C-alpha cells in the first residue's frame, strides 16, 4: 500500500466514523516500531506504521487510524485530545478504536533490562530502574523517605 492509498483510507474512515473530513496529510513511516501511529499537533498530519499493516492486518491498522483521528478531531475542536483526557477516552469507545496497538514481534528483545533498584531507607519500598539514577534527586513515593541506589546481580 502506498501513501496515497493510506490518505484515501484515512479520509474514508474519518467521514464514516466521525462525520468530519480529514483535511491534512497522511503517510507511512517505516521507522515507527514502538507505536502504531502518530498525530502531529503543529501540522495536523498523521503517520502510520506500515509494520502494523504487514503483521497485524487491515483491521488492527484501521483501529490505529481511528485512534489517531480521535487525537486529530478533538485537537481541532479544542477539546481534550491527550490520552489522559475524558473526551479522548469516550471518543475512543464511541468509534471502536483501541487505546494501545498490538506490539510488533521482537519488541521484548529491544527492551532494556532492569539494572538498578532504588530502595527506600525508611519503609523498604523498591523502584526498579533500567538506567542509573541519582537517588538524591528523588524521595520515596510512599513515605517521602531517602532512597538508596543498588545495582542488580544480573549484569550483561
Coordinates of C-alpha atoms in Angstrom, one line a residue:
X1 CA 0.0 0.0 0.0
X2 CA 1.2 3.5 -0.9
X3 CA 0.8 6.8 0.9
X4 CA -2.0 8.0 -1.5
X5 CA -4.0 4.8 -0.7
X6 CA -3.5 5.4 3.0
X7 CA -4.6 9.0 2.6
X8 CA -7.9 7.9 1.0
X9 CA -8.4 5.2 3.6
X10 CA -8.0 7.8 6.4
X11 CA -10.3 10.2 4.7
X12 CA -12.9 7.5 4.3
X13 CA -12.7 6.4 7.9
X14 CA -12.9 10.0 9.1
X15 CA -16.1 10.6 7.2
X16 CA -17.6 7.2 8.1
X17 CA -16.9 7.2 11.9
X18 CA -16.5 10.9 12.8
X19 CA -18.7 12.5 10.2
X20 CA -15.9 15.0 9.6
X21 CA -13.4 15.3 6.8
X22 CA -9.6 14.7 7.2
X23 CA -8.0 17.7 5.5
X24 CA -4.3 17.1 6.2
X25 CA -1.6 14.7 5.1
X26 CA -1.3 11.1 6.0
X27 CA 1.7 8.9 5.3
X28 CA 3.5 5.7 6.3
X29 CA 6.7 5.9 8.4
X30 CA 8.8 2.7 8.4
X31 CA 10.8 3.9 11.4
X32 CA 7.7 3.6 13.7
X33 CA 8.2 0.4 15.7
X34 CA 7.1 1.1 19.3
X35 CA 3.9 2.9 18.2
X36 CA 1.3 2.2 15.6
X37 CA 0.9 5.8 14.6
X38 CA 1.5 9.5 15.4
X39 CA -0.6 12.7 15.2
X40 CA 1.3 15.9 14.9
X41 CA -0.3 18.9 16.7
X42 CA 1.5 21.6 14.7
X43 CA 1.0 20.3 11.2
X44 CA -2.1 18.1 12.0
X45 CA -0.6 15.3 9.9
X46 CA -0.8 11.6 10.7
X47 CA 1.8 8.9 10.3
X48 CA 1.1 5.2 10.4
X49 CA 3.5 2.3 10.9
X50 CA 3.4 0.1 7.8
X51 CA 4.7 -2.8 10.0
X52 CA 1.3 -2.9 11.8
X53 CA -0.4 -3.4 8.5
X54 CA 2.0 -6.1 7.3
X55 CA 2.0 -8.1 10.5
X56 CA -1.4 -7.5 12.2
X57 CA -3.6 -6.7 9.1
X58 CA -6.1 -4.1 8.0
X59 CA -8.4 -4.4 11.0
X60 CA -5.7 -3.5 13.5
X61 CA -4.4 -0.7 11.3
X62 CA -7.9 0.7 10.9
X63 CA -8.2 0.8 14.7
X64 CA -4.9 2.7 14.9
X65 CA -6.2 5.1 12.2
X66 CA -9.3 5.7 14.4
X67 CA -7.1 6.3 17.4
X68 CA -5.1 8.9 15.6
X69 CA -8.2 10.5 14.1
X70 CA -9.6 10.9 17.7
X71 CA -6.5 13.0 18.5
X72 CA -6.9 14.9 15.3
X73 CA -10.6 15.8 15.5
X74 CA -10.5 16.6 19.3
X75 CA -7.5 18.8 18.9
X76 CA -9.0 20.7 16.0
X77 CA -12.2 21.2 18.1
X78 CA -10.2 22.5 21.1
X79 CA -11.3 19.6 23.3
X80 CA -9.1 17.2 25.4
X81 CA -7.1 15.2 22.8
X82 CA -4.5 13.6 25.1
X83 CA -4.6 10.0 26.2
X84 CA -5.5 11.0 29.8
X85 CA -8.5 13.2 28.8
X86 CA -12.0 12.1 29.3
X87 CA -13.1 13.4 25.9
X88 CA -10.4 11.3 24.2
X89 CA -11.3 8.1 26.2
X90 CA -15.0 8.5 25.4
X91 CA -14.5 9.1 21.7
X92 CA -12.3 6.0 21.5
X93 CA -15.1 3.9 22.8
X94 CA -17.7 5.6 20.5
X95 CA -15.7 4.8 17.3
X96 CA -14.4 1.5 18.5
X97 CA -10.7 2.4 18.5
X98 CA -8.1 0.8 20.8
X99 CA -6.1 2.7 23.3
X100 CA -2.9 0.8 22.6
X101 CA -1.8 -1.0 19.5
X102 CA -0.6 -4.6 19.5
X103 CA 3.2 -4.9 19.9
X104 CA 5.3 -6.0 16.9
X105 CA 7.3 -9.3 17.2
X106 CA 10.7 -8.8 18.7
X107 CA 9.6 -5.8 20.8
X108 CA 10.6 -7.5 24.1
X109 CA 14.1 -8.1 22.8
X110 CA 14.6 -4.4 22.4
X111 CA 13.6 -3.5 25.9
X112 CA 16.4 -2.6 28.4
X113 CA 16.9 -4.9 31.3
X114 CA 16.5 -3.7 34.9
X115 CA 20.0 -2.9 36.1
X116 CA 19.3 -0.8 39.2
X117 CA 16.9 -0.6 42.1
X118 CA 16.1 2.4 44.3
X119 CA 15.2 1.3 47.8
X120 CA 13.7 3.5 50.5
X121 CA 15.8 3.5 53.7
X122 CA 12.7 4.1 55.8
X123 CA 9.9 1.8 54.5
X124 CA 11.8 -0.6 52.1
X125 CA 9.8 0.3 49.0
X126 CA 11.7 -0.6 45.9
X127 CA 11.7 1.1 42.5
X128 CA 13.3 -0.8 39.6
X129 CA 15.3 1.3 37.1
X130 CA 16.8 0.5 33.7
X131 CA 19.3 3.4 33.9
X132 CA 21.4 4.7 36.7
X133 CA 19.6 7.4 38.7
X134 CA 20.8 9.9 41.3
X135 CA 18.9 9.0 44.4
X136 CA 19.4 12.4 46.0
X137 CA 17.0 13.9 43.4
X138 CA 14.1 11.7 44.5
X139 CA 12.2 10.7 47.6
X140 CA 10.0 7.7 48.3
X141 CA 6.5 8.0 46.9
X142 CA 5.0 6.2 49.9
X143 CA 6.7 7.8 52.9
X144 CA 8.9 10.6 51.5
X145 CA 12.0 8.8 52.9
X146 CA 15.5 8.9 51.4
X147 CA 16.4 6.5 48.6
X148 CA 19.5 4.4 48.1
X149 CA 20.7 3.1 44.7
X150 CA 21.6 -0.6 44.3
X151 CA 22.9 -2.5 41.3
X152 CA 21.1 -5.8 40.4
X153 CA 23.1 -9.0 40.1
X154 CA 22.1 -9.8 36.5
X155 CA 24.6 -7.7 34.5
X156 CA 25.5 -8.3 30.9

